[in-house]
Amino acid sequence: MTKRISVDVVIVGAGPAGLAAAVAARRSGASVLVVDGFSQAGGQYFMQPLVSDSSNAQIKAGEQAITDAEAAGITLLPGFEIFAAYSGFQLLGAGRGKALVVEARAVIAANGAHDRVMAFPGWTLPGVMTAGAGQRLAKINDVLPGKRLVIAGSGVFLWAVAQTLLDKGSEIEALVEARRPQLALAAHLMAFPERWQETSKLFHSVSRRVKRVVFGRVVSEAFGSERVEKIVLATPQGKSAETLAGFDALLVGHGFQPNIEITSLLDCEHRFDEALGGWYAAVNDDGRTTVEGLYAAGEVTGVAGYRPAALSGELAGYSAASDLGFASPIDNDAMDRIRRRLARARRFGRGLGKLFAPLPELEKLSRTDTILCRCEGITKGEILEASRDGSDSIHAAKMWTRAGMGRCQGRMCRMSVTACLSQATGRPPELLGFNRPRVPCRPVTLEEALLAVKSIESSVEKSIRV
């Protein structure tokens, strides 16, 4: 069965950015559809559990945002992954045993970000997962990734994950931060007094309940027979190693990287900034990309957090509707106020991103036999061999080795492959490019893909690759 929808504005992503964009566009008079791959709207930040938790302020804020969207007359369609996007605009999706075809006059990409991880020996062992995955498992399904945990990597998000899992009943054996305490962090926080209370509450809540907080160390190797049993903690340079055991699961993360599948498929300009998560969609102050009719909001435009995501979504929603000829319900002064708030929120987020950017030494943790691309089983040695044979870009490495051709389309291995190739060639990441997704850019069954294909024009049918 195929579901066909025609709409003024389609928004991919039902997190803070997508919901804010939807309400703004709908307030302007446009018809709006929001599609999201998760089973419920809310995204990663407004994550809605299967059983409501009325005591959690973040969940309640998400419930209100979803209620506001529905009350505005917005069509929410969770549980559908968009796996293809074509100029025009036609989007193909799949979910719930159905195919989806959307025809829209404008597209807003607000599909967030995903965990940024760097490969190390043992990272493929059962029991090792990303920090975001562990948090989502606990929040959505009320299932702990383990009773006794180690959380490692870099960035403030690790502390948020720790708080979630502590509240759910896990014991944190160690919270391991790759960077040492920085005076620059205190100086950055001092410039944003509106964030002091939130930051202080998180720090004190977590630090008094975890068993150890370790600074200046990384997980250099994990060991185990059937699952992870012990890890080695060392300095990023490989010194002062100690072995840590007695835990059930290891959660690792170095922040996030933008989900740029939709903006890549629709061929807008992208830029690179390590502090913003790597490659991101380039937009102007109001969310317009370099492709007419395509807008981007939230983490797709650079990882910076919930506040700039929601504000950028609001601006993108108003811009999309205005460009389609709908009258804006707010005046220029109100738009300027939103822009100023967004600029300040982005400064805060980018500042944190810069302070906790992944250390370049992380690339040296992996060995030649370490798998970098999990989907295709490609090792670091194979990437290095491809480099010696002349592979000097991410695309070339993909063609040489198949790294990035699997189910995740390079989402899991992007950071590791890029770092490895950068070290091998001496070229900075921004000159290596990124792994452009191919249709289908998300896992989809052959039956669902064919259902969608059969319902669109023959010109698109000829171009899709299944």
Tab-separated table of C-alpha atoms in Angstrom, residues 38-293:
chain	number	residue	atom	x	y	z
A	38	PHE	CA	10.827	7.491	15.173
A	39	SER	CA	7.577	5.897	16.285
A	40	GLN	CA	6.605	9.084	18.141
A	41	ALA	CA	7.203	12.764	17.491
A	42	GLY	CA	9.658	14.596	19.743
A	43	GLY	CA	13.081	13.723	18.372
A	44	GLN	CA	16.083	13.039	20.590
A	45	TYR	CA	15.637	16.040	22.883
A	46	PHE	CA	11.832	15.872	23.312
A	47	MET	CA	12.027	12.074	23.419
A	48	GLN	CA	8.615	10.654	24.318
A	49	PRO	CA	8.682	7.365	26.272
A	50	LEU	CA	6.221	4.566	25.608
A	51	VAL	CA	4.812	5.236	29.076
A	52	SER	CA	4.386	8.919	29.911
A	53	ASP	CA	6.534	10.390	32.687
A	54	SER	CA	4.715	13.483	33.913
A	55	SER	CA	7.496	14.319	36.373
A	56	ASN	CA	10.081	15.006	33.674
A	57	ALA	CA	10.100	18.644	32.528
A	58	GLN	CA	11.763	17.820	29.205
A	59	ILE	CA	9.154	15.197	28.354
A	60	LYS	CA	6.360	17.563	29.367
A	61	ALA	CA	7.802	20.299	27.133
A	62	GLY	CA	7.829	17.809	24.274
A	63	GLU	CA	4.246	16.807	24.934
A	64	GLN	CA	3.235	20.469	24.801
A	65	ALA	CA	5.137	21.066	21.551
A	66	ILE	CA	3.427	18.069	19.945
A	67	THR	CA	0.022	19.196	21.238
A	68	ASP	CA	0.589	22.699	19.847
A	69	ALA	CA	1.493	21.264	16.446
A	70	GLU	CA	-1.589	19.075	16.312
A	71	ALA	CA	-3.830	21.926	17.481
A	72	ALA	CA	-2.468	24.109	14.672
A	73	GLY	CA	-3.684	21.610	12.087
A	74	ILE	CA	-0.307	20.112	11.234
A	75	THR	CA	-0.176	16.537	9.966
A	76	LEU	CA	2.326	14.513	11.996
A	77	LEU	CA	3.482	11.271	10.415
A	78	PRO	CA	5.900	9.435	12.736
A	79	GLY	CA	7.272	6.004	11.953
A	80	PHE	CA	8.254	6.757	8.337
A	81	GLU	CA	11.862	6.976	7.152
A	82	ILE	CA	12.516	9.224	4.162
A	83	PHE	CA	14.881	7.230	1.948
A	84	ALA	CA	14.875	9.341	-1.230
A	85	ALA	CA	14.470	13.008	-2.139
A	86	TYR	CA	14.327	14.569	-5.610
A	87	SER	CA	14.229	18.128	-6.853
A	88	GLY	CA	10.753	19.262	-7.489
A	89	PHE	CA	10.132	18.217	-4.596
A	90	GLN	CA	9.300	14.525	-4.313
A	91	LEU	CA	10.205	12.543	-1.212
A	92	LEU	CA	9.890	8.782	-0.842
A	93	GLY	CA	9.491	7.098	2.493
A	94	ALA	CA	8.673	3.774	4.081
A	95	GLY	CA	7.322	2.582	7.401
A	96	ARG	CA	4.600	0.577	9.077
A	97	GLY	CA	4.558	-1.758	6.109
A	98	LYS	CA	3.618	1.064	3.728
A	99	ALA	CA	5.336	3.222	1.147
A	100	LEU	CA	5.065	7.017	1.278
A	101	VAL	CA	5.218	9.535	-1.558
A	102	VAL	CA	5.207	13.237	-0.677
A	103	GLU	CA	4.937	16.058	-3.186
A	104	ALA	CA	5.700	19.460	-1.689
A	105	ARG	CA	6.348	23.029	-2.755
A	106	ALA	CA	9.054	23.440	-0.096
A	107	VAL	CA	11.177	21.149	2.088
A	108	ILE	CA	12.611	21.876	5.528
A	109	ALA	CA	15.345	19.446	6.597
A	110	ALA	CA	15.222	19.266	10.394
A	111	ASN	CA	16.298	15.685	10.925
A	112	GLY	CA	18.826	16.394	13.665
A	113	ALA	CA	22.149	14.722	14.327
A	114	HIS	CA	23.625	11.377	15.327
A	115	ASP	CA	26.403	10.229	17.622
A	116	ARG	CA	29.972	10.984	16.610
A	117	VAL	CA	32.283	8.086	17.471
A	118	MET	CA	35.885	7.150	16.753
A	119	ALA	CA	36.928	3.529	16.264
A	120	PHE	CA	39.242	1.831	18.741
A	121	PRO	CA	40.226	-1.817	19.255
A	122	GLY	CA	37.222	-3.626	20.743
A	123	TRP	CA	34.573	-1.040	19.878
A	124	THR	CA	32.534	-3.689	18.023
A	125	LEU	CA	32.138	-5.912	21.116
A	126	PRO	CA	28.592	-6.475	22.416
A	127	GLY	CA	28.008	-4.146	25.334
A	128	VAL	CA	29.785	-1.236	23.673
A	129	MET	CA	27.363	1.342	22.297
A	130	THR	CA	27.087	5.046	21.640
A	131	ALA	CA	26.098	7.374	24.448
A	132	GLY	CA	22.996	8.489	22.560
A	133	ALA	CA	21.867	4.915	21.983
A	134	GLY	CA	22.197	4.091	25.660
A	135	GLN	CA	20.189	7.133	26.661
A	136	ARG	CA	17.464	6.407	24.115
A	137	LEU	CA	17.194	2.779	25.224
A	138	ALA	CA	16.566	3.922	28.775
A	139	LYS	CA	14.265	6.826	27.950
A	140	ILE	CA	12.032	5.149	25.376
A	141	ASN	CA	11.921	1.543	26.512
A	142	ASP	CA	12.806	1.967	30.184
A	143	VAL	CA	15.569	-0.609	29.623
A	144	LEU	CA	19.015	0.001	31.068
A	145	PRO	CA	22.020	-0.644	28.785
A	146	GLY	CA	23.593	-2.129	31.899
A	147	LYS	CA	23.362	-1.944	35.667
A	148	ARG	CA	26.999	-0.860	36.062
A	149	LEU	CA	28.260	1.453	33.346
A	150	VAL	CA	31.284	3.326	32.111
A	151	ILE	CA	30.562	6.458	30.062
A	152	ALA	CA	33.471	7.838	28.060
A	153	GLY	CA	34.277	10.346	25.345
A	154	SER	CA	34.013	14.103	25.365
A	155	GLY	CA	31.416	16.806	25.797
A	156	VAL	CA	28.591	17.976	28.028
A	157	PHE	CA	26.222	15.390	26.559
A	158	LEU	CA	28.031	12.657	28.489
A	159	TRP	CA	26.882	14.297	31.709
A	160	ALA	CA	23.288	14.459	30.469
A	161	VAL	CA	23.425	10.762	29.581
A	162	ALA	CA	24.873	9.969	32.991
A	163	GLN	CA	22.061	11.860	34.712
A	164	THR	CA	19.402	9.998	32.714
A	165	LEU	CA	20.887	6.600	33.526
A	166	LEU	CA	21.509	7.428	37.174
A	167	ASP	CA	17.891	8.513	37.506
A	168	LYS	CA	16.831	5.230	35.886
A	169	GLY	CA	18.827	3.177	38.385
A	170	SER	CA	22.197	2.510	36.768
A	171	GLU	CA	25.455	2.827	38.658
A	172	ILE	CA	28.159	4.817	36.878
A	173	GLU	CA	31.502	3.213	37.662
A	174	ALA	CA	33.368	5.965	35.827
A	175	LEU	CA	32.627	9.046	33.754
A	176	VAL	CA	35.691	9.494	31.542
A	177	GLU	CA	36.248	12.850	29.825
A	178	ALA	CA	38.995	13.002	27.194
A	179	ARG	CA	39.841	16.625	27.922
A	180	ARG	CA	41.289	17.979	31.112
A	181	PRO	CA	39.481	20.747	33.056
A	182	GLN	CA	39.757	23.999	31.136
A	183	LEU	CA	39.758	27.585	32.377
A	184	ALA	CA	38.397	28.455	28.941
A	185	LEU	CA	35.218	26.550	29.803
A	186	ALA	CA	34.645	28.670	32.907
A	187	ALA	CA	35.264	31.833	30.879
A	188	HIS	CA	32.797	30.680	28.225
A	189	LEU	CA	30.100	29.945	30.790
A	190	MET	CA	30.642	33.303	32.472
A	191	ALA	CA	29.566	35.039	29.264
A	192	PHE	CA	26.165	33.310	29.371
A	193	PRO	CA	24.640	33.812	32.838
A	194	GLU	CA	21.281	32.483	31.641
A	195	ARG	CA	22.906	29.022	31.472
A	196	TRP	CA	24.551	29.029	34.928
A	197	GLN	CA	21.712	27.423	36.859
A	198	GLU	CA	21.190	24.635	34.320
A	199	THR	CA	24.916	23.884	34.103
A	200	SER	CA	25.446	23.926	37.861
A	201	LYS	CA	22.451	21.672	38.480
A	202	LEU	CA	23.689	19.087	35.961
A	203	PHE	CA	27.272	19.117	37.271
A	204	HIS	CA	26.319	18.717	40.927
A	205	SER	CA	23.616	16.128	40.231
A	206	VAL	CA	26.027	13.867	38.350
A	207	SER	CA	29.345	14.461	40.127
A	208	ARG	CA	27.985	13.521	43.542
A	209	ARG	CA	26.478	10.241	42.296
A	210	VAL	CA	29.066	8.741	39.931
A	211	LYS	CA	31.813	6.687	41.526
A	212	ARG	CA	34.642	8.338	39.579
A	213	VAL	CA	35.087	11.295	37.272
A	214	VAL	CA	38.265	10.896	35.221
A	215	PHE	CA	39.683	13.739	33.126
A	216	GLY	CA	42.314	13.548	30.408
A	217	ARG	CA	41.734	9.880	29.582
A	218	VAL	CA	40.210	7.918	26.709
A	219	VAL	CA	39.211	4.302	26.200
A	220	SER	CA	42.161	3.023	24.185
A	221	GLU	CA	41.044	-0.614	23.984
A	222	ALA	CA	38.183	-2.892	25.054
A	223	PHE	CA	38.446	-6.614	25.766
A	224	GLY	CA	35.987	-9.454	26.159
A	225	SER	CA	35.029	-12.889	24.904
A	226	GLU	CA	31.286	-12.741	24.294
A	227	ARG	CA	30.847	-9.113	25.415
A	228	VAL	CA	32.932	-6.283	26.806
A	229	GLU	CA	34.528	-7.219	30.121
A	230	LYS	CA	37.317	-4.702	30.672
A	231	ILE	CA	38.809	-1.592	29.105
A	232	VAL	CA	42.083	0.272	29.117
A	233	LEU	CA	42.073	3.948	30.053
A	234	ALA	CA	45.022	5.993	28.842
A	235	THR	CA	45.978	9.523	27.952
A	236	PRO	CA	45.152	10.444	24.341
A	237	GLN	CA	48.884	9.979	23.666
A	238	GLY	CA	48.720	6.386	24.968
A	239	LYS	CA	50.455	6.918	28.318
A	240	SER	CA	49.516	6.221	31.967
A	241	ALA	CA	47.333	3.247	31.100
A	242	GLU	CA	45.105	1.551	33.661
A	243	THR	CA	42.708	-1.358	33.297
A	244	LEU	CA	39.105	-0.997	34.403
A	245	ALA	CA	36.737	-3.937	34.899
A	246	GLY	CA	33.589	-4.732	36.859
A	247	PHE	CA	31.004	-3.083	34.610
A	248	ASP	CA	28.255	-4.325	32.266
A	249	ALA	CA	28.349	-1.851	29.363
A	250	LEU	CA	30.491	0.906	27.891
A	251	LEU	CA	28.886	4.008	26.370
A	252	VAL	CA	31.130	6.117	24.155
A	253	GLY	CA	30.573	9.394	22.322
A	254	HIS	CA	32.361	12.510	21.140
A	255	GLY	CA	29.346	14.739	20.573
A	256	PHE	CA	27.220	14.679	17.435
A	257	GLN	CA	27.457	15.156	13.697
A	258	PRO	CA	24.650	16.627	11.569
A	259	ASN	CA	22.304	14.378	9.608
A	260	ILE	CA	22.828	15.774	6.120
A	261	GLU	CA	21.283	12.997	4.033
A	262	ILE	CA	18.308	15.040	2.821
A	263	THR	CA	20.279	18.209	2.110
A	264	SER	CA	22.927	16.136	0.327
A	265	LEU	CA	20.388	14.379	-1.876
A	266	LEU	CA	18.901	17.757	-2.807
A	267	ASP	CA	22.388	19.094	-3.555
A	268	CYS	CA	22.663	22.264	-1.481
A	269	GLU	CA	25.990	23.674	-0.319
A	270	HIS	CA	27.657	22.165	2.751
A	271	ARG	CA	30.498	23.472	4.906
A	272	PHE	CA	32.855	21.987	7.462
A	273	ASP	CA	33.455	23.040	11.067
A	274	GLU	CA	34.719	20.571	13.676
A	275	ALA	CA	33.097	22.630	16.433
A	276	LEU	CA	29.691	22.185	14.753
A	277	GLY	CA	30.048	18.450	14.301
A	278	GLY	CA	31.808	18.370	10.935
A	279	TRP	CA	29.861	18.793	7.695
A	280	TYR	CA	26.625	20.783	7.897
A	281	ALA	CA	24.125	22.404	5.534
A	282	ALA	CA	24.952	26.037	4.792
A	283	VAL	CA	22.030	28.404	5.418
A	284	ASN	CA	21.430	32.118	5.740
A	285	ASP	CA	20.055	33.694	8.921
A	286	ASP	CA	16.503	32.605	8.040
A	287	GLY	CA	17.201	28.975	7.179
A	288	ARG	CA	17.390	29.249	3.391
A	289	THR	CA	19.902	26.921	1.726
A	290	THR	CA	21.534	27.480	-1.650
A	291	VAL	CA	18.722	25.493	-3.322
A	292	GLU	CA	15.490	27.404	-3.880
A	293	GLY	CA	12.655	25.898	-1.879
